Tab-separated table of N, CA and C in Angstrom:
chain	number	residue	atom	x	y	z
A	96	UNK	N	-99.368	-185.442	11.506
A	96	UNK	CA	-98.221	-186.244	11.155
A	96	UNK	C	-97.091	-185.379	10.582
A	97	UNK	N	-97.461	-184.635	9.878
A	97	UNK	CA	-96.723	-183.560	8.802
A	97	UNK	C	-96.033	-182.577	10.225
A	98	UNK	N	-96.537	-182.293	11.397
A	98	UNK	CA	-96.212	-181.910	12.468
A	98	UNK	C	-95.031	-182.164	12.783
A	99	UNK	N	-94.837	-183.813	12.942
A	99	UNK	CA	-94.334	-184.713	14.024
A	99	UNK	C	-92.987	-184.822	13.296
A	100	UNK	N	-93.544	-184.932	11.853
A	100	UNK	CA	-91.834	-185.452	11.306
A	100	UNK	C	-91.195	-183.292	11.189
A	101	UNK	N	-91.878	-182.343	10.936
A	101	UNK	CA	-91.158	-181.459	11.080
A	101	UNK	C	-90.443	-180.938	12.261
A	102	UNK	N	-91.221	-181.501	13.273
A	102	UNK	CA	-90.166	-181.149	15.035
A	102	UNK	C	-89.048	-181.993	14.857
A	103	UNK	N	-89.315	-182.826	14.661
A	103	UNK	CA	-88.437	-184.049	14.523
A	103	UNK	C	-86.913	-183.763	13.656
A	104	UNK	N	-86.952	-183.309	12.075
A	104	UNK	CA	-86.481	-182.943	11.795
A	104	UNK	C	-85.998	-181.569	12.343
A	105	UNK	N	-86.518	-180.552	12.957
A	105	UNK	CA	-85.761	-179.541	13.514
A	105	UNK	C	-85.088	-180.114	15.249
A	106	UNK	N	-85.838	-181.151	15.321
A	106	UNK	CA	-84.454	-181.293	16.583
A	106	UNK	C	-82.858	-182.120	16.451
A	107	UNK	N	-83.057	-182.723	15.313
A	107	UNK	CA	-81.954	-182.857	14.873
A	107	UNK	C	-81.118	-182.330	14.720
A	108	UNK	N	-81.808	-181.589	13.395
A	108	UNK	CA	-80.884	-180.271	13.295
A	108	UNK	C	-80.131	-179.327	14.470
A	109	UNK	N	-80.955	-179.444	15.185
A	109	UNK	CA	-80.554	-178.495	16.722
A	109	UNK	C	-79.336	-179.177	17.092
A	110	UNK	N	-79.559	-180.648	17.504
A	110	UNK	CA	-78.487	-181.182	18.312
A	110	UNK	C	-77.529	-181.260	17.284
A	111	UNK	N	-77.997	-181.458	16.143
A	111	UNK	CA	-76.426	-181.304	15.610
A	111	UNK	C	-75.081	-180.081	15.420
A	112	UNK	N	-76.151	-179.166	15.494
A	112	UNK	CA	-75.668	-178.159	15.858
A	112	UNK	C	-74.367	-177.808	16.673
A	113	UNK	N	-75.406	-178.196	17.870
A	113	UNK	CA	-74.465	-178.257	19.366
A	113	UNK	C	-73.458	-179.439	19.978
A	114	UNK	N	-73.571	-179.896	18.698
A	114	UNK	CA	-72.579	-181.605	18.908
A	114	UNK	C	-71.248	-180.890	18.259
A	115	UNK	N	-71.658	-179.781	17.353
A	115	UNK	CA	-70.609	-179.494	16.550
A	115	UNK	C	-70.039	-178.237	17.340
A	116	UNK	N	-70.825	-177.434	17.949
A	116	UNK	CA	-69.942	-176.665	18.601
A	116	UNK	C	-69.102	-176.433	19.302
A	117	UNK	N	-67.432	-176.225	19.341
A	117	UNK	CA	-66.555	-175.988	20.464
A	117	UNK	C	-66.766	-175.712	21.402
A	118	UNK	N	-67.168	-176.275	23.294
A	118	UNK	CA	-66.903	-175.477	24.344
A	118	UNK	C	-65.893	-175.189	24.791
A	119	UNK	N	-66.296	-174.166	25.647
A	119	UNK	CA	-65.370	-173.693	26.392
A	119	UNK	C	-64.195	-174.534	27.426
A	120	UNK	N	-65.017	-176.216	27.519
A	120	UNK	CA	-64.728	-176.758	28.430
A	120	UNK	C	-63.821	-177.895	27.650
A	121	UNK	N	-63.212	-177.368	26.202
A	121	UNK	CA	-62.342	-178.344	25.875
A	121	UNK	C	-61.152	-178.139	25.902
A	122	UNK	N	-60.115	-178.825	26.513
A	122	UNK	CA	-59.054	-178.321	27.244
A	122	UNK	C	-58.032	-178.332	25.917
A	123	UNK	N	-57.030	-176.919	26.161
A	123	UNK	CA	-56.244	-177.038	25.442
A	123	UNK	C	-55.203	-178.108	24.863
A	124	UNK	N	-54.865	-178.047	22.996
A	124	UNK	CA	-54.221	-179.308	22.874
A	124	UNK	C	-52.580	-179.120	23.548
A	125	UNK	N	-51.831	-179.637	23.748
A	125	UNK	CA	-50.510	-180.121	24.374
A	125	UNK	C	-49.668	-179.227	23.594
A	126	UNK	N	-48.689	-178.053	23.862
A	126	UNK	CA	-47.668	-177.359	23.227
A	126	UNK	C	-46.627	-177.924	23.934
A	127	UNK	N	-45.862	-178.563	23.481
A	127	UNK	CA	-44.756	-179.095	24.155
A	127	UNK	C	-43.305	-178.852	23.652
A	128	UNK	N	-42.593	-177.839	24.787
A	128	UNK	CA	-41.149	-177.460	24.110
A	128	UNK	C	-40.191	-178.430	24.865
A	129	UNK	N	-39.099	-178.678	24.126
A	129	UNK	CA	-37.653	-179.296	24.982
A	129	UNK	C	-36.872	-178.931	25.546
A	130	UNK	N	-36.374	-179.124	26.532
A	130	UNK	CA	-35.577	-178.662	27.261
A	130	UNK	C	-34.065	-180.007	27.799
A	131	UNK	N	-33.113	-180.210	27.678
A	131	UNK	CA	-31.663	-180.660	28.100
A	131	UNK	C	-31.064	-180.390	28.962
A	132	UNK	N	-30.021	-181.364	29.480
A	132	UNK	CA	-29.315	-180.785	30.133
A	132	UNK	C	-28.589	-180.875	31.175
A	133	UNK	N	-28.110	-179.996	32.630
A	133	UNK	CA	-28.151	-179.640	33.959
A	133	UNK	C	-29.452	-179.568	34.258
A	134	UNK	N	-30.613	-180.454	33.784
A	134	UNK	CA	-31.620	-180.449	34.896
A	134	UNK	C	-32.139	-182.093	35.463
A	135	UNK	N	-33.327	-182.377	36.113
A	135	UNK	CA	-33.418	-183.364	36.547
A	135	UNK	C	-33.644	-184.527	35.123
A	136	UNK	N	-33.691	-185.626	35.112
A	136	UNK	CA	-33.983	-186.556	34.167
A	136	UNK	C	-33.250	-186.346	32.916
A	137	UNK	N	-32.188	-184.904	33.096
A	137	UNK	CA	-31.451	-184.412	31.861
A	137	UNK	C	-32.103	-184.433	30.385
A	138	UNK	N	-33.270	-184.873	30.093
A	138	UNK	CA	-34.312	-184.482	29.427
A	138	UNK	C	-35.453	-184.130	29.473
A	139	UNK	N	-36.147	-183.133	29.305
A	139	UNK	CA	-37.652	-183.037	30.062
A	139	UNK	C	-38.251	-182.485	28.779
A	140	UNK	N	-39.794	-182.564	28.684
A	140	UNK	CA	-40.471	-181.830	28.163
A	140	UNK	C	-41.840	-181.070	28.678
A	141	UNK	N	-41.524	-179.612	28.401
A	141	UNK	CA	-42.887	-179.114	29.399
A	141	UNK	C	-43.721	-178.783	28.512
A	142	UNK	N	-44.748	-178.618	29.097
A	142	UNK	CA	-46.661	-178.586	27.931
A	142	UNK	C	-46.565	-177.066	28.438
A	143	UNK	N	-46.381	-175.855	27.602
A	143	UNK	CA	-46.635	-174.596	27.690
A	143	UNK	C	-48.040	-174.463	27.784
A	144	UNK	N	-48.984	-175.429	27.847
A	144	UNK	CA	-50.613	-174.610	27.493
A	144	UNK	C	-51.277	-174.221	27.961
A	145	UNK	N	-50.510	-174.848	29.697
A	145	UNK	CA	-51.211	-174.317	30.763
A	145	UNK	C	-50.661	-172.926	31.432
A	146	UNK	N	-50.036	-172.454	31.043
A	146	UNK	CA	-49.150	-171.209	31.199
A	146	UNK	C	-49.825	-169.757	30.722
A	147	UNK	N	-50.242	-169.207	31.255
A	147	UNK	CA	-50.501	-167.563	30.916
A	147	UNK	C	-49.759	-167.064	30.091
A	148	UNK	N	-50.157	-166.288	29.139
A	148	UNK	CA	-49.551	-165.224	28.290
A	148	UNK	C	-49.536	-164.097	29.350
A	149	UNK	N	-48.025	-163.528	28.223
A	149	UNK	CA	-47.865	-162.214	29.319
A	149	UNK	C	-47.980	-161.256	28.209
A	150	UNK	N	-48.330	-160.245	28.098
A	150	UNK	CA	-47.924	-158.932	26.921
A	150	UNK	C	-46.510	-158.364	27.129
A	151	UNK	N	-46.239	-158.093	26.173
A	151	UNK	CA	-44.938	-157.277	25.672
A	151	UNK	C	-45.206	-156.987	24.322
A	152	UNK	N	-43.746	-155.590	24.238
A	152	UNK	CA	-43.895	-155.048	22.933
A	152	UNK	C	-42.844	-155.016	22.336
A	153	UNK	N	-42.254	-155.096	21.503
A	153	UNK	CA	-40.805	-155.138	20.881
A	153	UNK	C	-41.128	-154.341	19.595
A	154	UNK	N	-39.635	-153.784	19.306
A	154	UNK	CA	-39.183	-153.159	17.805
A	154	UNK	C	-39.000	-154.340	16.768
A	155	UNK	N	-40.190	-153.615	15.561
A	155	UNK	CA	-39.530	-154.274	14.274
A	155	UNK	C	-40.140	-153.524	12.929
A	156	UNK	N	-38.367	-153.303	12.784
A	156	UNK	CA	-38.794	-152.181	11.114
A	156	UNK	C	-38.794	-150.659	11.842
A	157	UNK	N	-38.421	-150.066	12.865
A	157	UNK	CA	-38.589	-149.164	13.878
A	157	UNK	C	-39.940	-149.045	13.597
A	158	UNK	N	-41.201	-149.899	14.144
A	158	UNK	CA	-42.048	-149.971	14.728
A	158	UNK	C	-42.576	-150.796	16.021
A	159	UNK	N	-43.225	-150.239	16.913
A	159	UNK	CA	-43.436	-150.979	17.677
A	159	UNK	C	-44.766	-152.201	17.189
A	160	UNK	N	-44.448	-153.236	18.514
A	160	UNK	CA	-45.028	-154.613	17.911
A	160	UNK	C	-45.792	-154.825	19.340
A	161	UNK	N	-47.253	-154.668	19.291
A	161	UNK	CA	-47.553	-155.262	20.620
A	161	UNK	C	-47.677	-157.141	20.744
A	162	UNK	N	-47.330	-157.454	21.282
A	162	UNK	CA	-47.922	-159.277	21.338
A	162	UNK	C	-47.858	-159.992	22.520
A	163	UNK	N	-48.228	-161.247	22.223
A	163	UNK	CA	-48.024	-161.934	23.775
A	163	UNK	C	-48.000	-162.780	24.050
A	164	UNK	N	-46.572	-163.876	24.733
A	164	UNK	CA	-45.746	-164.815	24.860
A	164	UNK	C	-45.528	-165.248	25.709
A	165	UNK	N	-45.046	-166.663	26.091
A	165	UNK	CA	-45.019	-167.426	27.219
A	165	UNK	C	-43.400	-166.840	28.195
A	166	UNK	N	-43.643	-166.218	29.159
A	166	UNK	CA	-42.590	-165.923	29.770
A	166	UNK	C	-41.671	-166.715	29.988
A	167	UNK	N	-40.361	-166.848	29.171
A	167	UNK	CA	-39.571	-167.806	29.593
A	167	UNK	C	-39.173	-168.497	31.102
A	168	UNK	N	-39.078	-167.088	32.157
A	168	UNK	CA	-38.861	-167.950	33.208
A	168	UNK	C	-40.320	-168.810	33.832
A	169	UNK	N	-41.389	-168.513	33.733
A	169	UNK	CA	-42.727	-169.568	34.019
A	169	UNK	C	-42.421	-170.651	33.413
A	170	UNK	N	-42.083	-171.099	32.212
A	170	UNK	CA	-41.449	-171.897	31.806
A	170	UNK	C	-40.423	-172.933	32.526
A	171	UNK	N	-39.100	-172.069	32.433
A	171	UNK	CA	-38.500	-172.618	33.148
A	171	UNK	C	-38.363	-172.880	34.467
A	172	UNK	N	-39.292	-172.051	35.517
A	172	UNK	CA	-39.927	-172.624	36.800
A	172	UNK	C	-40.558	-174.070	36.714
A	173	UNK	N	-41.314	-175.102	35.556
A	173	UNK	CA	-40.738	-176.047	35.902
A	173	UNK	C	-40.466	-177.263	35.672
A	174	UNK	N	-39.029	-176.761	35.460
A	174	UNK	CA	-38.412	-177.471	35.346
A	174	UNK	C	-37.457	-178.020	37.080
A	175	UNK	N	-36.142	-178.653	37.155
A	175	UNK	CA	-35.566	-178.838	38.361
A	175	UNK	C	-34.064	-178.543	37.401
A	176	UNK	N	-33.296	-177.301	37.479
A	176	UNK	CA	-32.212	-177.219	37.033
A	176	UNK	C	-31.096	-177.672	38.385
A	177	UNK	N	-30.038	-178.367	37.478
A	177	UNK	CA	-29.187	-178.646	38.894
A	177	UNK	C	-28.235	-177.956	39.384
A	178	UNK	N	-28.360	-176.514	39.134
A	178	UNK	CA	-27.552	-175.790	39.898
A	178	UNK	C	-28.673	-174.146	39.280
A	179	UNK	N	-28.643	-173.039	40.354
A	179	UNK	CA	-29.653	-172.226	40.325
A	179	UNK	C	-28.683	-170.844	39.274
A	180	UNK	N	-27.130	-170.946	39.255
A	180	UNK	CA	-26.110	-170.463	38.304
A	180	UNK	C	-26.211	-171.193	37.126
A	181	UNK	N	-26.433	-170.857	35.898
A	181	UNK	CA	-27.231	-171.946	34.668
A	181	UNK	C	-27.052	-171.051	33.922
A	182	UNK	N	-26.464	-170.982	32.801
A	182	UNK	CA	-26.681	-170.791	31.315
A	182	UNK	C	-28.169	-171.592	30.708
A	183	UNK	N	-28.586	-171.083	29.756
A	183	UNK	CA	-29.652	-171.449	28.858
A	183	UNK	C	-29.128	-171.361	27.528
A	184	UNK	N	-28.603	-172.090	26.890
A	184	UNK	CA	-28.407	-172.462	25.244
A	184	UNK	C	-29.200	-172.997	24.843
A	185	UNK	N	-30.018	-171.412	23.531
A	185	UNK	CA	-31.348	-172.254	23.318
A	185	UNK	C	-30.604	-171.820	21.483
A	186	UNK	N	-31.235	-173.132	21.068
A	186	UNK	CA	-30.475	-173.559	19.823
A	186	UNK	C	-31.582	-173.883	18.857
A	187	UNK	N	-31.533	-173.226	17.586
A	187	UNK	CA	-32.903	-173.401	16.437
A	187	UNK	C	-32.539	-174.406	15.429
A	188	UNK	N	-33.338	-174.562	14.606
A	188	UNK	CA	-33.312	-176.314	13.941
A	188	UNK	C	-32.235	-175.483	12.987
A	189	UNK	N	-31.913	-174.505	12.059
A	189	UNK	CA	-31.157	-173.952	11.767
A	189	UNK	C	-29.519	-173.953	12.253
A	190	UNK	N	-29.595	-174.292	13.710
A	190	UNK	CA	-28.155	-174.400	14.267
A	190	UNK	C	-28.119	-173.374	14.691
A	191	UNK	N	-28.653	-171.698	14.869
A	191	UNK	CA	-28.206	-170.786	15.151
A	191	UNK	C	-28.277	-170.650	17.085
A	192	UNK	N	-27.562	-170.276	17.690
A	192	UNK	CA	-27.806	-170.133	19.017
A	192	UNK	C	-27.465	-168.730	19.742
A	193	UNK	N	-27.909	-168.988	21.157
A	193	UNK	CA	-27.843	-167.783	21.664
A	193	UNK	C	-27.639	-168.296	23.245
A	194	UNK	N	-26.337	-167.442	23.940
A	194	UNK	CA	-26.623	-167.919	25.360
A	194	UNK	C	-27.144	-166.671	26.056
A	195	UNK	N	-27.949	-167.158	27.278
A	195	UNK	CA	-28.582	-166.015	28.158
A	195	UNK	C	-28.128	-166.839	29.484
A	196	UNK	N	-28.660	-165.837	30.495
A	196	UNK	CA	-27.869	-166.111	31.797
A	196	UNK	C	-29.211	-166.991	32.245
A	197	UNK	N	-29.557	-167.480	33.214
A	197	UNK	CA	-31.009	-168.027	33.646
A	197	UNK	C	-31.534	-167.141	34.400
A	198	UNK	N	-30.750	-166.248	34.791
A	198	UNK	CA	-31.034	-165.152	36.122
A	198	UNK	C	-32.085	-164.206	34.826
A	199	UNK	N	-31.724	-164.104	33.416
A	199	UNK	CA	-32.159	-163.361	32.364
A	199	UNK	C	-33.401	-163.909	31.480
A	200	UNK	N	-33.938	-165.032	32.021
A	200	UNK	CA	-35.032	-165.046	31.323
A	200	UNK	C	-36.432	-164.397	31.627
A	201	UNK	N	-36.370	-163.766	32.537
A	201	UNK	CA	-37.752	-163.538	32.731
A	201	UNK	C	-37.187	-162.457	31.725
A	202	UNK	N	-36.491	-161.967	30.786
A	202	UNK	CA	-36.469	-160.788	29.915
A	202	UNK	C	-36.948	-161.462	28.187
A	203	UNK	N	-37.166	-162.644	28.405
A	203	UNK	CA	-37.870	-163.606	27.498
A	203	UNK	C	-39.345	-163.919	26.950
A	204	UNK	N	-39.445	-163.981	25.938
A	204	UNK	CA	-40.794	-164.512	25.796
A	204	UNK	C	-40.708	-165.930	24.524
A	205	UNK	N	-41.321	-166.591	24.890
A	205	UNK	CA	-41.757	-167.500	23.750
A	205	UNK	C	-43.215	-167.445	23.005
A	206	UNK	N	-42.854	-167.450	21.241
A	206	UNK	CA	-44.004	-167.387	20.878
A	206	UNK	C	-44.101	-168.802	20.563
A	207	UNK	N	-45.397	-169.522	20.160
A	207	UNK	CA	-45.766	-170.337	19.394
A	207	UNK	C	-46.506	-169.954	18.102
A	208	UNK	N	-45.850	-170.074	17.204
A	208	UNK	CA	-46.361	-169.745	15.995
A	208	UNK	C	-46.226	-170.298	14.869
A	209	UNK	N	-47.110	-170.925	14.322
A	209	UNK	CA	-47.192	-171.319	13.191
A	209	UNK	C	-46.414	-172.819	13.117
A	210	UNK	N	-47.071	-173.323	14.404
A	210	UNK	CA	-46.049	-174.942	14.725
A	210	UNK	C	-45.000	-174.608	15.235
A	211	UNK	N	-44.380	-173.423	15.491
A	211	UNK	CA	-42.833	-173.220	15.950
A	211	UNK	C	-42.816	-172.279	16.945
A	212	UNK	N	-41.570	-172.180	18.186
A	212	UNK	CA	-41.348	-171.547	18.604
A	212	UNK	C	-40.043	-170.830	18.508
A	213	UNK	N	-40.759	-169.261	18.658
A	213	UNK	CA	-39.808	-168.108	18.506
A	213	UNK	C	-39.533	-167.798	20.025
A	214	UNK	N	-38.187	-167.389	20.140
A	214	UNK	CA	-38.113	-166.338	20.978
A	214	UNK	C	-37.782	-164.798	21.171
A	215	UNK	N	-38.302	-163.942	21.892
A	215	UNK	CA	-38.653	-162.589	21.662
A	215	UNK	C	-37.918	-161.935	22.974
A	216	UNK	N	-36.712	-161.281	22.763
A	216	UNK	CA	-36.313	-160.668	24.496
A	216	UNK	C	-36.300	-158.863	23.831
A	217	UNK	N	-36.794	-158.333	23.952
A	217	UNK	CA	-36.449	-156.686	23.467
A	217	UNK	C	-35.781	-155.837	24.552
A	218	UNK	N	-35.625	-156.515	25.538
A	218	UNK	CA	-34.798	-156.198	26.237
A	218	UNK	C	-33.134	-156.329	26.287
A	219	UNK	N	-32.835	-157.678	25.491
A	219	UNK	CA	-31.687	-158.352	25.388
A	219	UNK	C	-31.165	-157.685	24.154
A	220	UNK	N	-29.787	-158.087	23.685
A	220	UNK	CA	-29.145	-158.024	22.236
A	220	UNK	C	-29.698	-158.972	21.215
A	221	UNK	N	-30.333	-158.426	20.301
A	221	UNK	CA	-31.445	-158.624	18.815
A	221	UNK	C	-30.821	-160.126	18.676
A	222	UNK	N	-29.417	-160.950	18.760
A	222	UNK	CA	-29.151	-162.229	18.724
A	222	UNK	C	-29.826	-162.818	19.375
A	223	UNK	N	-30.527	-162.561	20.471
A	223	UNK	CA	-31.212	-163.523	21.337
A	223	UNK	C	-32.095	-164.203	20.810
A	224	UNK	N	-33.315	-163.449	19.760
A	224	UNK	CA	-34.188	-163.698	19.579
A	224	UNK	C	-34.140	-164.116	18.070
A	225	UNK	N	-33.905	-165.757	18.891
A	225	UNK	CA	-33.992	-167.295	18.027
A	225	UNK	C	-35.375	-167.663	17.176
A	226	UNK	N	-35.577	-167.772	16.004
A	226	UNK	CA	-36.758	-168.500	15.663
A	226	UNK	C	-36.582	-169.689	15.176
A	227	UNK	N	-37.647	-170.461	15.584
A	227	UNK	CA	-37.908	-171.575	15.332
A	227	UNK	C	-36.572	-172.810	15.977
A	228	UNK	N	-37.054	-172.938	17.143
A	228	UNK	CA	-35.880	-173.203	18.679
A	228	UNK	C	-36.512	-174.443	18.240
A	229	UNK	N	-35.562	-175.431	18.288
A	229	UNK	CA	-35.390	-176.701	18.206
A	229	UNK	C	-35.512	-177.464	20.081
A	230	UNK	N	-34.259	-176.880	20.751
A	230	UNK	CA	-34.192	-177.583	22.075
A	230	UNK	C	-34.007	-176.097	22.435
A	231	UNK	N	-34.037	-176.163	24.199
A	231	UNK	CA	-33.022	-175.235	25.119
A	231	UNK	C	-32.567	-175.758	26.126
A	232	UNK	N	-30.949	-175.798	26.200
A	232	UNK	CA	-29.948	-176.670	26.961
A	232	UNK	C	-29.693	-175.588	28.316
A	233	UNK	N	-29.840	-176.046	29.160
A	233	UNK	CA	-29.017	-175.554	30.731
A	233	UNK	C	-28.279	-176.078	30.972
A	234	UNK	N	-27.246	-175.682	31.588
A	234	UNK	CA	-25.947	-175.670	31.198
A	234	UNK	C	-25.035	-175.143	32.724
A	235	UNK	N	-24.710	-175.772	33.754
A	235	UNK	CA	-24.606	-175.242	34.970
A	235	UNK	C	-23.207	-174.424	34.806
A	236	UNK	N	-23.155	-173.374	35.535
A	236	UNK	CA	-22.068	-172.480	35.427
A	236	UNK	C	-21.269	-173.086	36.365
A	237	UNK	N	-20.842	-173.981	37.351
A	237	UNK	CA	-20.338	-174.710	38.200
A	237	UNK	C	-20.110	-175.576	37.390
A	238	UNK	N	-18.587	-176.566	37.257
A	238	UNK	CA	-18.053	-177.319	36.787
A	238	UNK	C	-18.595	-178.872	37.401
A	239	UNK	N	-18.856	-178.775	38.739
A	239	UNK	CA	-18.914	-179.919	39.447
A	239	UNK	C	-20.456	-180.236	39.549
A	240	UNK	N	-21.423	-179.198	38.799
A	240	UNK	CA	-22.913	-179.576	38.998
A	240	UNK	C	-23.072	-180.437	37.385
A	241	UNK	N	-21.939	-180.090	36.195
A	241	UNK	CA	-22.719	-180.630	35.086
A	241	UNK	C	-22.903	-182.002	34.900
A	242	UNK	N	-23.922	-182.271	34.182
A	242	UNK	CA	-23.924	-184.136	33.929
A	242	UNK	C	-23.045	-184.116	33.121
């Protein structure tokens, strides 16, 4: 008897175990940035989670920084901008902004960090790289494509 209730009690324990453990097979939660604009529905929001990280390295403090961020243009692939000449005004809850060309984002990265997204271009002029981006507006360089 003294047997029966000790298996017993260790299979519990077991499954509880494995009730509690994270798999692999639980799909990431929803990162969702905003986007405005010159594109379709003139509001959209895309779920970054299904998106690959890319590596890059940037200066800070003249040290290098290895890390790794959602490539802005994967990103903005998809979206439907209404004209393929597009500004990107991406604007932080701060108010501070920065324009880039759209032809220039793949020189982009977005982090998610810490609930917020940064953006990281070390390629671009050090203004680019906005933290804590509220929206990013497209913005058609053609007069006759804007909403």
């Amino acid at each position: 008897m003294k047997k029966i209730k000790l298996l017993f009690i260790l299979l519990i324990l077991i499954l509880s175990l494995f009730s509690c453990r994270k798999t692999e097979d639980t799909p990431p939660q929803a990162i969702n940035m905003l986007f405005s604009g010159d594109i379709d529905g003139q509001v959209q929001s895309v779920d970054i989670s299904g998106i690959d990280k890319s590596p890059f390295a940037y200066q800070k403090d003249g040290a290098e920084v290895s890390a790794e961020g959602y490539r802005l243009d994967g990103i903005i692939n998809r979206l439907t901008p209404s004209d393929d000449q597009s500004w990107l005004i991406i604007t932080a809850r701060d108010n501070a902004t920065a324009r880039i060309d759209i032809s220039n984002a793949n020189l982009c990265y977005v982090l998610y960090e810490q609930e917020k997204f940064n953006i990281k271009a070390p390629m671009l002029p050090p203004a680019v790289g906005i933290k804590d981006v509220a929206e990013i507006t497209v913005v058609s360089k053609n007069e006759a494509q804007t909403g």
